[in-house]
Amino acid sequence: MLRLLASAPNGLGVADLGNALGLAKATVHGILKTLHQVGFVEQDHSGAHYHLSDAFGRLGDTYLDPNELRSRAINWADSLAARSGEVVRVGRLVEGKVVVVHHVFRPDDSDQDLDVGTTLPPHACSLGKAVLAFDTSGGAKPRKLEAFTTRTIVDPARLADELASVRAKGWAAEFEEHTVELAGIAAPIRGLGGLVVGAVGLTGRIERICDSRLRHRTDLVTMVRATAEAIGRDLREDR
Amino acid sequence: MAEQYVAAVDQGTNSTRCILFDRRGRLVSVAQREHKQHFPRPGWVEHDATEIWRNVTRVVPAAIRQIGALPTQIVAIGITNQRETSLLWDRRTGRPIGHAVTWQDTRTDRLITELAGDEGPDRFADLCGLPLTTYFSAPRLRWMLDETPGLRERAERGEVLFGTMETWLIWNFTGGPDGGLHVTDVTNASRTMLMNIETLEWDDHLLAAFDVPRSVLPEIRPSSGVFATATAVLPGVRIGAALGDQQAALFGQTCFSPGEAKCTYGTGSFLLLNTGKEIVRSTHGMLTTVAYQIGSQPAAYALEGSMAVTGSLVQWFRDGLGLIHTAAEIETLARTVDDNGGAYIVPAFSGLFAPHWRSEARGVIAGLTSYITKGHLARAVLEATGFQTLEVVNAMNADSGIALTALKVDGGMTANNLLMQFLADLLDVPVVRPMVTETVSLGAAYAAGLAVGYWPDLEGLRSNWHRAGQWLPNMDPTRRAAEYANWQAAVQRTFGWIRPGQ
């Protein structure tokens, strides 16, 4: 189907494709719908013809521009910071490090510096674990797990367990693994086709992020996950 | 009791949105619908007002539905709108007479020259605070009355109503042909060229000069105050405010004191400085405008610096040149180089706005050499917005006698960190982004919530303002001066391009 679409500059309709491939209309429709959802084909204005999107030719490139991710995340990240009262960051995995793509100050008007562009160790922070858990490139996994505090996970087997639990829960926790007295919560942002393109999360002092039994507060977890979902929905609905 | 919200309806140039805010001024839900841009001839830009109202009736329920709320949880509606876009409609049928003619439309070009006559474009500035340009409503209204056969007579008989978009929406919210309220607010009225900037009333001299019958004009009301109770879309909910979009952004940034300023970076960009009760007459190309009026209190005024082409230059770079796929990618491309490589883009696509107001100017790319790559051009595109802001800030400082100490920014382009840092470097003051970038909608919500007692006072609103990001200046003064000198030289090269008889 992709070959046919690529060779038809004016696009093809469902019937054209069905006839050419000997497939039922419903089948063609289902395949086209999937290809459309992941951004490989586009519809013309009338909706009658499909053609290959230029995203198809750029498959090897990074799928989402980091500045695009920021511009999609900004409203939702602001809202999360305002509602949680904590620092919010959006990060993505680049060459084995988490790069901060967007940073919203803690809303208390204290002096804070923007750290967009700085990097974080993925195994030692919630943002990192939220993206590492869904990374398939393998190359992103740090070879040596550096310790930042006594709580940093430095054993690869333990990290693998931790990432499995992130996948199961759908969010990642951080508890003094990067900086003493700080905790964090992050959730993966899923773009087109469910691909994880980054994570959004908050960081703050343990007594604000965790309850009296040192468990991450469920209301904050819900907020972070809803924020990640809202950003993802924005990214996916664009096509 | 269920949480209560204020609904802001932002009727913008490209889309209509409804945003719900909670008591702490936090955005809780957004619904948006774009409308079609009509370009019947070169320089003409129109909107279908029927389509716009239909979009309002869809986005408001959608925003409420999104958070599973009930319409009864909405305590007030605040309306904000693209300014100066002008519409006439039939009082009896409620049907628009032709399309709305938008603020970007330049069809009144020749009419402006005629009206300016020997006295020049500033002949009405004392009365209304504005120069004669195609930007404001009165020339457009005059054009519509002149061009449609029989319309002037119908207007004089009171069969036809005029309005900017907030007037159209309020009229429809309150029943349309069935008892709709025909009103505007002081900020929108201050953009028509028909309102006296001191008395805040329609001015007989201006009405006569533009040959506009008083019977078509809406009643002028304060920006914040209960206009009416809606009967459509959200029956029973009070309409608490209407403000032009830029004034709403000033309000949303809580710039309530004289000397406080904000700049909104969108398609075009608009820097507004609150001058309090004082009407400051610019000698440097700024506009004098009403900032807001709360109930029966005296109006607050503002100086405005308008830049026609900022975000739209990025759009041109994307759609016209095809060098990027999305607007945000311009930052990625610009970061492939360290500086502009000596290239400057002056986007005088349809002349220059503040502080030059040169309608005969056209854009240039200056300093082109074979060294220049698309990365340098991407930088020059972003820097053009920075340089234009510096020109406006310099003019504003000269007019007001107060030097800006920090710039509060908002709008879509604040997501561009490279631009925000460049602004701080160039202006040599901190650039501050608030927690809610949607300040236009927030301002409309604030003004509406204030009117119905959802928020007690301006101080309460101020405490909702929080800094979300800040960029500090970090540029060598010599380099700053050299860059600005280059920009100014490039601007000179745009002048006089459109020559008489062309």
XYZ file of C-alpha atoms in Angstrom:
741
model
C 0.000 0.000 0.000
C 2.875 2.341 0.870
C 4.507 1.594 -2.507
C 1.289 2.446 -4.370
C 0.814 5.675 -2.419
C 4.433 6.673 -2.976
C 4.035 6.313 -6.742
C 0.781 8.334 -6.922
C 1.618 12.021 -6.559
C -2.078 13.004 -6.559
C -2.980 10.454 -3.951
C -5.307 7.461 -4.145
C -8.769 6.684 -2.858
C -9.871 3.661 -0.837
C -11.408 2.049 -3.906
C -8.236 2.578 -6.000
C -6.145 0.854 -3.368
C -8.626 -1.949 -2.816
C -8.821 -2.700 -6.550
C -5.066 -2.583 -7.021
C -4.318 -4.862 -4.099
C -7.347 -7.125 -4.260
C -8.395 -6.179 -0.756
C -11.826 -5.507 0.688
C -12.701 -1.843 1.200
C -13.026 -2.345 4.959
C -9.543 -3.842 5.137
C -8.026 -0.993 3.149
C -9.837 1.447 5.379
C -8.466 -0.128 8.532
C -4.888 -0.082 7.265
C -5.194 3.516 6.087
C -6.607 4.541 9.442
C -3.598 3.060 11.222
C -1.127 4.653 8.806
C -2.920 7.973 9.251
C -2.763 7.731 13.024
C 0.991 7.259 13.009
C 1.418 10.111 10.546
C 2.672 8.122 7.534
C -0.213 9.045 5.261
C -2.231 12.228 4.987
C -5.696 12.962 3.591
C -6.327 15.721 1.098
C -8.860 18.450 1.889
C -11.815 16.518 0.477
C -10.856 13.504 2.561
C -11.272 11.267 -0.509
C -7.602 10.800 -1.377
C -4.688 9.607 0.636
C -1.039 10.325 -0.031
C 2.252 9.566 1.642
C 3.270 12.197 4.203
C 6.746 13.674 4.095
C 7.267 12.274 7.603
C 7.726 8.910 5.894
C 10.867 10.105 4.180
C 12.292 11.350 7.463
C 11.823 8.149 9.422
C 15.429 8.020 10.544
C 15.379 11.561 11.922
C 14.287 12.301 15.434
C 10.557 12.033 15.201
C 9.764 15.059 17.316
C 11.720 18.306 17.385
C 12.587 19.204 20.996
C 11.386 22.773 20.537
C 8.130 21.443 19.151
C 7.768 19.299 22.247
C 8.255 22.398 24.413
C 5.716 24.457 22.525
C 3.143 21.647 22.890
C 3.935 21.078 26.545
C 4.092 24.667 27.763
C 0.436 25.236 28.737
C 0.084 21.883 30.417
C 3.421 22.153 32.223
C 2.460 25.617 33.514
C -0.824 24.273 34.758
C 0.929 21.379 36.533
C 3.368 23.760 38.250
C 0.533 26.067 39.292
C -1.565 23.252 40.707
C 1.212 21.265 42.380
C 3.277 24.228 43.565
C 6.448 22.442 42.429
C 9.170 22.731 39.795
C 8.135 21.092 36.526
C 10.449 19.819 33.811
C 9.982 18.172 30.456
C 12.865 15.999 29.336
C 13.842 13.684 26.527
C 16.525 11.086 26.018
C 19.483 12.190 23.871
C 22.599 10.035 23.613
C 22.103 8.383 26.972
C 21.299 11.545 28.892
C 18.082 13.280 29.792
C 18.098 16.740 28.227
C 15.809 19.282 29.885
C 13.558 20.625 27.113
C 11.335 22.800 29.256
C 11.491 24.066 32.824
C 8.790 25.869 34.796
C 9.767 27.612 38.020
C 8.231 26.648 41.352
C 5.407 29.224 41.670
C 6.701 30.948 44.803
C 8.526 33.772 42.988
C 11.852 32.809 44.604
C 15.063 33.204 42.595
C 15.426 30.281 40.233
C 17.512 29.761 37.107
C 16.203 28.269 33.898
C 17.983 24.976 33.263
C 16.690 24.247 29.764
C 19.433 22.480 27.810
C 21.154 20.975 30.876
C 21.379 17.210 31.241
C 20.355 14.759 33.970
C 21.509 11.174 34.585
C 18.575 9.016 33.419
C 18.993 6.233 35.995
C 18.941 8.687 38.914
C 15.857 10.781 38.268
C 12.163 10.189 37.682
C 12.172 11.921 34.257
C 14.964 9.617 33.149
C 13.370 6.446 34.446
C 10.073 7.373 32.773
C 11.770 7.494 29.358
C 14.353 4.709 29.929
C 11.530 2.297 30.739
C 10.205 2.641 27.186
C 13.506 2.947 25.338
C 14.230 0.233 22.832
C 17.456 1.583 21.369
C 19.540 -0.060 24.098
C 22.305 2.430 23.439
C 20.594 4.822 25.797
C 21.176 2.577 28.798
C 24.105 4.022 30.753
C 27.013 1.567 30.888
C 28.198 2.607 34.316
C 25.571 3.645 36.848
C 27.094 6.542 38.708
C 26.072 7.084 42.337
C 24.880 10.587 43.282
C 23.572 9.681 46.736
C 23.506 6.472 48.750
C 20.042 5.828 47.293
C 21.019 6.005 43.593
C 20.337 2.690 41.864
C 23.769 1.465 40.697
C 22.999 -2.216 40.178
C 21.867 -2.893 36.565
C 19.601 -5.749 37.653
C 17.859 -3.526 40.183
C 17.492 -0.813 37.568
C 15.905 -3.334 35.190
C 13.386 -4.287 37.922
C 12.699 -0.640 38.623
C 12.050 0.074 34.916
C 9.744 -2.951 34.698
C 7.753 -1.491 37.565
C 7.631 1.898 35.794
C 6.166 0.151 32.745
C 3.621 -1.621 34.933
C 2.557 1.512 36.855
C 2.822 3.994 33.999
C 4.827 6.489 36.058
C 8.259 6.789 37.683
C 9.219 7.807 41.195
C 12.396 9.384 42.506
C 13.376 9.408 46.160
C 16.697 11.055 47.046
C 18.387 9.200 44.205
C 19.824 12.337 42.662
C 19.765 14.941 45.434
C 19.299 14.392 49.151
C 15.920 15.552 50.486
C 14.386 15.798 47.014
C 11.749 13.525 45.506
C 10.096 13.467 42.099
C 7.306 12.009 40.007
C 7.339 11.705 36.207
C 5.226 10.134 33.495
C 6.024 9.295 29.870
C 4.605 11.425 27.037
C 3.291 9.284 24.204
C 3.261 10.825 20.733
C 2.002 9.354 17.463
C 1.461 5.625 17.533
C 2.112 5.551 21.275
C 5.831 6.236 20.855
C 7.356 7.700 24.031
C 8.920 11.037 23.037
C 9.844 12.329 26.472
C 8.548 12.717 29.978
C 7.067 15.386 32.180
C 7.571 15.482 35.899
C 7.833 17.494 39.061
C 10.505 17.677 41.730
C 10.351 19.031 45.238
C 11.209 18.486 48.875
C 10.280 15.053 50.217
C 7.797 16.402 52.751
C 5.781 17.998 49.953
C 6.020 15.210 47.394
C 5.504 12.297 49.762
C 2.944 11.520 52.456
C 3.727 10.811 56.107
C 4.637 7.235 55.231
C 7.083 8.483 52.592
C 4.959 7.274 49.704
C 4.576 9.515 46.695
C 1.305 11.413 47.041
C -1.390 9.890 44.844
C -2.954 13.287 44.040
C 0.372 14.470 42.585
C 0.830 11.202 40.678
C -2.629 11.661 39.158
C -1.820 15.259 38.169
C 1.492 14.304 36.546
C -0.069 11.434 34.607
C -2.952 13.635 33.450
C -0.441 16.255 32.292
C 1.560 13.686 30.312
C -1.658 12.401 28.779
C -2.806 15.942 27.840
C 0.516 16.745 26.135
C 0.435 13.417 24.320
C -3.130 13.995 23.175
C -2.114 17.372 21.763
C 0.764 15.762 19.863
C -1.349 12.935 18.481
C -4.394 14.970 17.535
C -2.366 17.283 15.349
C -2.382 14.932 12.354
C -20.108 22.722 46.672
C -18.812 22.003 43.202
C -15.828 24.050 42.034
C -16.747 27.213 40.143
C -15.027 28.581 37.051
C -14.913 31.648 34.857
C -15.192 31.045 31.115
C -13.062 33.225 28.851
C -14.121 33.381 25.221
C -11.202 34.531 23.065
C -12.390 35.399 19.570
C -9.029 35.605 17.804
C -7.840 36.201 14.263
C -7.407 32.534 13.415
C -9.587 30.750 15.919
C -12.132 31.035 18.674
C -11.332 29.489 22.008
C -12.976 28.933 25.326
C -10.728 28.566 28.358
C -11.953 27.863 31.881
C -10.037 29.272 34.859
C -10.363 28.396 38.512
C -10.256 30.726 41.500
C -6.457 30.737 41.602
C -6.304 31.805 37.986
C -5.186 28.382 36.797
C -6.128 27.112 33.374
C -8.307 24.021 33.722
C -9.646 23.403 30.235
C -9.295 24.616 26.639
C -11.438 24.136 23.537
C -10.624 25.729 20.210
C -11.981 25.942 16.652
C -10.323 27.644 13.728
C -12.308 29.637 11.209
C -11.716 30.209 7.540
C -9.711 33.189 6.296
C -11.247 34.712 3.171
C -8.945 36.546 0.743
C -11.260 37.856 -1.998
C -8.609 40.193 -3.445
C -4.960 41.025 -2.728
C -4.795 42.893 0.589
C -8.346 41.946 1.555
C -8.864 39.669 4.580
C -12.354 38.725 5.745
C -14.059 36.453 8.256
C -17.523 34.920 8.189
C -19.159 36.192 11.397
C -21.822 33.463 11.245
C -19.102 30.820 11.278
C -17.434 32.588 14.212
C -20.625 32.642 16.290
C -21.231 28.980 15.447
C -17.731 28.224 16.727
C -18.522 30.024 19.988
C -21.602 27.855 20.461
C -19.367 24.804 20.082
C -16.203 25.654 22.010
C -17.953 26.852 25.174
C -19.847 23.585 25.816
C -16.760 21.615 24.720
C -14.536 23.306 27.307
C -17.070 22.586 30.047
C -17.524 18.989 28.923
C -13.763 18.390 28.893
C -13.559 18.546 32.696
C -16.962 16.941 33.270
C -18.387 20.156 34.717
C -21.921 21.487 34.465
C -22.876 24.848 32.931
C -24.121 25.879 36.387
C -20.507 25.810 37.596
C -19.677 28.774 35.344
C -20.012 32.025 37.309
C -19.222 34.490 34.539
C -18.260 34.869 30.890
C -15.403 37.164 29.893
C -15.062 38.077 26.245
C -11.882 39.126 24.497
C -11.432 39.604 20.789
C -9.289 40.417 17.797
C -9.470 44.188 17.721
C -10.617 46.526 14.949
C -12.235 43.780 12.856
C -15.502 45.325 11.748
C -18.935 43.969 10.966
C -22.380 45.244 10.000
C -25.496 43.155 10.470
C -29.248 43.348 10.053
C -30.942 44.210 13.336
C -34.126 42.308 12.410
C -32.776 39.070 10.916
C -29.469 38.998 12.777
C -27.693 38.166 9.528
C -24.300 39.737 8.813
C -24.176 42.118 5.848
C -21.187 40.687 4.054
C -18.149 39.328 5.815
C -16.362 40.937 8.730
C -13.446 43.018 7.422
C -10.397 42.236 9.541
C -7.687 44.405 11.045
C -5.105 43.132 8.516
C -7.234 44.245 5.562
C -5.721 47.137 3.586
C -8.645 47.961 1.252
C -9.041 51.399 2.857
C -5.561 52.436 1.712
C -6.784 55.088 -0.725
C -9.570 56.272 1.556
C -6.972 56.885 4.273
C -4.939 59.132 1.990
C -8.090 61.053 1.053
C -9.183 61.435 4.665
C -5.714 62.520 5.773
C -5.724 65.253 3.153
C -3.368 68.155 3.722
C -3.460 67.838 7.480
C -1.787 64.437 7.377
C -2.466 61.120 9.138
C -2.379 62.645 12.624
C -5.324 64.984 12.043
C -7.583 63.083 14.478
C -4.885 62.044 16.959
C -5.840 64.725 19.499
C -9.391 63.429 19.667
C -8.945 59.672 19.435
C -5.242 59.049 20.164
C -4.690 57.203 16.886
C -3.155 57.992 13.498
C -5.124 57.380 10.312
C -4.113 53.955 9.029
C -5.908 50.986 7.501
C -5.557 49.294 10.891
C -8.525 50.888 12.704
C -12.294 50.396 12.337
C -13.769 53.753 11.281
C -12.307 53.831 7.749
C -13.553 50.266 7.226
C -17.032 51.161 8.447
C -17.039 54.140 6.109
C -15.931 51.886 3.263
C -18.745 49.385 3.940
C -21.383 52.120 4.096
C -20.069 53.625 0.846
C -19.691 50.413 -1.137
C -22.957 48.581 -0.418
C -25.842 50.195 -2.326
C -28.603 51.443 -0.062
C -26.777 50.519 3.107
C -26.214 54.047 4.363
C -29.948 54.796 4.141
C -30.784 51.601 5.989
C -28.167 52.464 8.595
C -29.673 55.904 9.087
C -33.102 54.315 9.562
C -31.590 52.189 12.366
C -31.974 48.872 10.540
C -28.292 48.061 10.592
C -25.930 47.515 13.518
C -22.164 47.947 13.621
C -19.833 46.094 15.893
C -16.383 44.743 16.490
C -16.343 41.064 17.376
C -17.152 41.417 21.106
C -20.265 43.415 20.165
C -21.353 40.681 17.756
C -20.824 37.967 20.369
C -22.616 39.818 23.201
C -25.546 40.597 20.889
C -25.829 36.896 20.055
C -25.269 35.718 23.642
C -28.207 37.904 24.690
C -30.739 36.771 22.094
C -29.590 38.250 18.789
C -32.603 39.592 16.832
C -34.704 38.626 19.846
C -33.709 41.432 22.217
C -29.915 41.222 21.792
C -27.893 43.841 23.627
C -25.916 46.183 21.335
C -22.875 47.216 23.373
C -19.100 47.555 23.200
C -16.470 48.286 25.830
C -14.123 51.254 26.154
C -11.034 49.335 24.995
C -12.613 48.149 21.767
C -14.271 51.519 21.213
C -10.874 53.173 21.638
C -9.682 51.314 18.507
C -12.403 52.607 16.206
C -11.138 56.234 15.828
C -14.717 57.276 16.643
C -14.454 57.518 20.423
C -13.165 60.588 22.170
C -10.245 59.368 24.252
C -11.023 61.816 27.080
C -14.807 61.631 27.382
C -14.982 57.935 26.399
C -18.019 58.713 24.257
C -18.662 58.683 20.530
C -17.406 62.021 19.242
C -19.637 64.105 16.932
C -16.664 65.625 15.173
C -15.205 62.179 14.411
C -18.597 60.757 13.364
C -18.982 63.669 10.943
C -15.425 63.321 9.628
C -15.925 59.630 8.859
C -19.567 60.176 7.825
C -20.837 57.489 10.188
C -24.442 57.667 11.467
C -24.633 57.425 15.257
C -27.561 54.984 14.946
C -25.284 52.096 13.880
C -23.000 52.379 16.884
C -23.250 50.298 20.058
C -23.426 51.738 23.550
C -20.000 52.094 25.196
C -19.651 50.316 28.561
C -16.824 49.797 31.056
C -14.634 46.739 30.283
C -15.337 45.065 33.613
C -18.937 45.141 34.834
C -21.996 43.005 34.254
C -23.124 43.634 30.673
C -26.092 41.276 30.727
C -27.183 37.739 31.493
C -26.715 35.345 28.607
C -29.797 33.714 27.121
C -27.937 31.601 24.565
C -25.127 29.005 24.955
C -24.888 29.514 28.737
C -28.362 30.723 29.709
C -28.412 32.477 33.074
C -24.655 33.149 33.204
C -23.603 36.784 33.465
C -21.324 38.384 30.895
C -18.895 40.192 33.159
C -16.335 41.661 30.815
C -15.268 42.526 27.304
C -11.792 43.741 26.343
C -9.705 43.910 23.200
C -7.137 41.091 23.168
C -4.057 43.198 23.890
C -5.725 45.071 26.704
C -6.906 41.727 28.092
C -3.304 40.489 28.065
C -2.205 43.586 30.010
C -4.946 42.813 32.529
C -4.015 39.128 32.645
C -0.397 40.061 33.363
C -1.787 42.135 36.260
C -0.090 45.299 34.984
C -2.405 47.460 37.105
C 0.067 50.201 38.054
C 1.429 53.013 35.905
C 4.819 52.009 34.503
C 4.002 48.291 34.233
C 4.282 46.846 30.729
C 3.794 43.579 28.895
C 4.502 42.361 25.391
C 2.411 39.654 23.738
C 4.237 37.720 21.024
C 1.917 36.238 18.424
C 1.304 36.715 14.696
C 2.031 40.363 15.389
C 3.340 41.625 18.709
C 1.993 44.313 20.978
C 3.743 46.080 23.810
C 1.407 47.949 26.158
C 2.515 50.242 28.969
C 0.019 51.225 31.660
C 0.067 55.018 32.070
C -2.691 55.097 34.713
C -5.213 57.936 34.574
C -2.837 59.978 32.460
C -3.396 60.210 28.711
C 0.123 60.224 27.278
C 0.358 61.660 23.751
C 3.151 59.967 21.890
C 5.666 61.872 19.840
C 7.442 58.633 18.894
C 4.831 56.640 16.971
C 3.104 54.931 19.897
C -0.698 54.710 20.068
C -2.722 56.149 22.927
C -5.394 53.689 23.957
C -7.691 52.760 26.833
C -6.208 49.968 28.956
C -9.401 49.084 30.863
C -12.205 50.540 32.896
C -13.557 48.768 35.954
C -17.177 49.641 36.674
C -17.670 53.315 37.411
C -13.987 53.918 38.224
C -11.939 56.219 36.005
C -10.439 54.467 32.985
C -6.770 53.437 32.934
C -4.864 54.369 29.793
C -1.959 52.778 27.975
C 0.642 53.496 25.367
C 0.829 50.796 22.738
C 3.614 49.807 20.386
C 2.325 47.560 17.612
C 4.593 45.329 15.499
C 2.764 43.962 12.473
C 4.987 41.021 11.582
C 6.687 38.878 14.217
C 5.251 35.354 14.508
C 3.961 35.690 10.967
C 7.586 36.027 9.801
C 8.201 32.558 11.247
C 5.075 31.337 9.441
C 6.429 32.793 6.205
C 9.745 31.058 6.805
C 7.803 27.801 7.231
C 5.078 28.127 4.572
C 6.594 30.592 2.107
C 10.170 29.308 2.086
C 9.532 25.775 3.387
C 12.785 25.751 5.361
C 11.120 24.293 8.468
C 8.134 22.007 9.041
C 6.761 23.508 12.231
C 7.148 26.970 13.743
C 8.993 25.565 16.751
C 11.693 24.084 14.502
C 13.003 27.563 13.778
C 14.797 27.486 17.114
C 16.438 24.181 16.255
C 17.612 25.586 12.919
C 18.752 28.876 14.443
C 20.852 27.001 16.990
C 22.884 25.345 14.221
C 24.839 28.632 14.027
C 26.265 30.956 16.678
C 25.076 34.281 15.313
C 23.249 35.921 12.401
C 26.398 35.903 10.249
C 25.739 39.549 9.369
C 22.226 39.040 7.935
C 19.202 41.086 8.991
C 15.582 40.608 7.915
C 13.243 43.592 8.188
C 9.732 42.167 7.716
C 7.976 45.259 6.347
C 5.559 42.982 4.452
C 2.824 45.605 4.311
C 4.744 48.617 5.534
C 6.149 49.180 9.002
C 4.062 49.707 12.153
C 5.412 51.320 15.333
C 7.429 53.408 15.716
C 7.893 54.147 11.988
C 4.356 53.884 10.531
C 5.695 53.779 6.958
C 3.113 52.237 4.656
C 5.401 52.561 1.585
C 8.161 50.462 3.162
C 8.687 46.856 2.023
C 10.801 44.094 3.509
C 14.495 43.498 2.936
C 17.116 40.907 3.734
C 20.251 42.983 4.289
C 23.849 41.865 4.633
C 23.566 38.822 2.370
C 26.849 37.141 1.534
C 27.678 33.656 0.271
C 28.534 32.801 3.879
C 24.866 33.000 4.923
C 23.105 29.671 5.504
C 19.508 28.889 6.341
C 20.610 28.733 9.978
C 21.701 32.387 9.835
C 18.408 33.328 8.198
C 16.493 31.484 10.925
C 18.399 33.584 13.461
C 17.676 36.761 11.545
C 13.971 35.862 11.538
C 13.909 35.524 15.319
C 16.135 38.542 15.881
C 13.778 40.711 13.805
C 11.227 40.324 16.598
C 13.864 41.310 19.152
C 14.992 44.408 17.254
C 11.405 45.533 16.647
C 10.738 45.219 20.382
C 13.828 47.311 21.163
C 12.638 50.066 18.805
C 9.253 50.116 20.532
C 10.769 50.070 24.031
C 13.087 52.961 23.159
C 10.163 54.970 21.791
C 8.057 54.158 24.826
C 10.808 55.163 27.248
C 11.157 58.469 25.394
C 7.393 59.145 25.497
C 6.753 58.142 29.075
C 10.021 59.292 30.601
C 10.158 56.011 32.528
C 12.814 53.432 31.676
C 11.553 49.857 31.517
C 13.097 47.733 34.295
C 11.732 44.325 33.268
C 9.558 43.023 30.459
C 6.652 40.693 31.145
C 6.081 38.537 28.074
C 3.384 36.146 26.924
C 1.990 34.571 23.769
C 3.033 31.605 21.667
C 6.529 32.825 20.832
C 7.546 32.783 24.520
C 8.068 29.041 24.012
C 11.107 30.086 21.972
C 13.990 30.225 24.447
C 16.486 31.551 21.926
C 14.245 34.529 21.206
C 13.562 35.192 24.888
C 17.292 35.208 25.674
C 17.957 37.495 22.714
C 15.272 39.879 23.977
C 16.874 40.038 27.431
C 20.293 40.586 25.836
C 19.074 43.318 23.535
C 16.802 45.187 25.972
C 19.320 44.743 28.796
C 16.522 43.986 31.273
C 15.183 40.686 32.638
C 12.483 39.082 30.494
C 9.857 37.338 32.609
C 7.263 34.766 31.580
C 4.241 34.249 33.848
C 2.844 30.869 34.849
C -0.143 31.325 32.542
C 0.993 32.091 29.010
C -2.645 32.440 27.927
C -2.833 35.936 29.393
C -5.358 37.198 26.834
C -7.984 34.735 28.037
C -6.848 35.091 31.634
C -7.332 38.861 31.488
C -10.871 38.479 30.154
C -11.600 35.942 32.890
C -10.112 38.224 35.562
C -12.155 41.228 34.446
C -15.337 39.110 34.327
C -14.688 37.410 37.653
C -14.024 40.782 39.251
C -17.382 42.069 37.998
C -19.361 39.238 39.617
C -17.349 39.135 42.849
C -15.591 35.812 42.079
C -12.354 37.661 42.812
C -12.493 40.453 45.392
C -10.057 43.017 44.045
C -6.980 43.708 41.911
C -4.614 42.783 44.748
C -6.203 39.340 44.889
C -5.470 38.935 41.188
C -1.908 40.107 41.607
C -1.252 37.363 44.144
C -2.197 34.818 41.453
C 0.641 36.024 39.226
C 3.718 33.833 39.394
C 6.945 33.755 37.489
C 7.292 30.605 35.375
C 10.561 31.485 33.678
C 13.081 34.276 33.457
C 15.904 35.225 31.092
C 18.681 37.557 32.261
C 20.693 39.865 29.995
C 24.101 38.557 29.032
C 25.449 40.468 26.048
C 28.489 42.673 25.715
C 27.297 46.344 25.408
C 29.572 46.979 22.422
C 28.093 44.074 20.553
C 24.552 45.153 21.468
C 25.203 48.639 20.092
C 26.760 47.289 16.895
C 23.896 44.866 16.269
C 21.287 47.576 16.777
C 23.150 49.948 14.465
C 23.131 47.257 11.772
C 19.412 46.725 12.247
C 18.708 50.443 11.974
C 20.726 50.597 8.772
C 18.668 47.702 7.398
C 15.413 49.456 8.347
C 16.507 52.545 6.397
C 16.757 50.357 3.309
C 13.064 49.427 3.478
C 11.828 53.014 3.178
C 10.375 54.422 -0.031
C 10.060 51.112 -1.865
C 6.465 51.661 -3.007
C 6.692 54.775 -5.147
C 3.830 56.997 -6.312
C 2.303 55.839 -9.568
C 3.219 52.178 -9.027
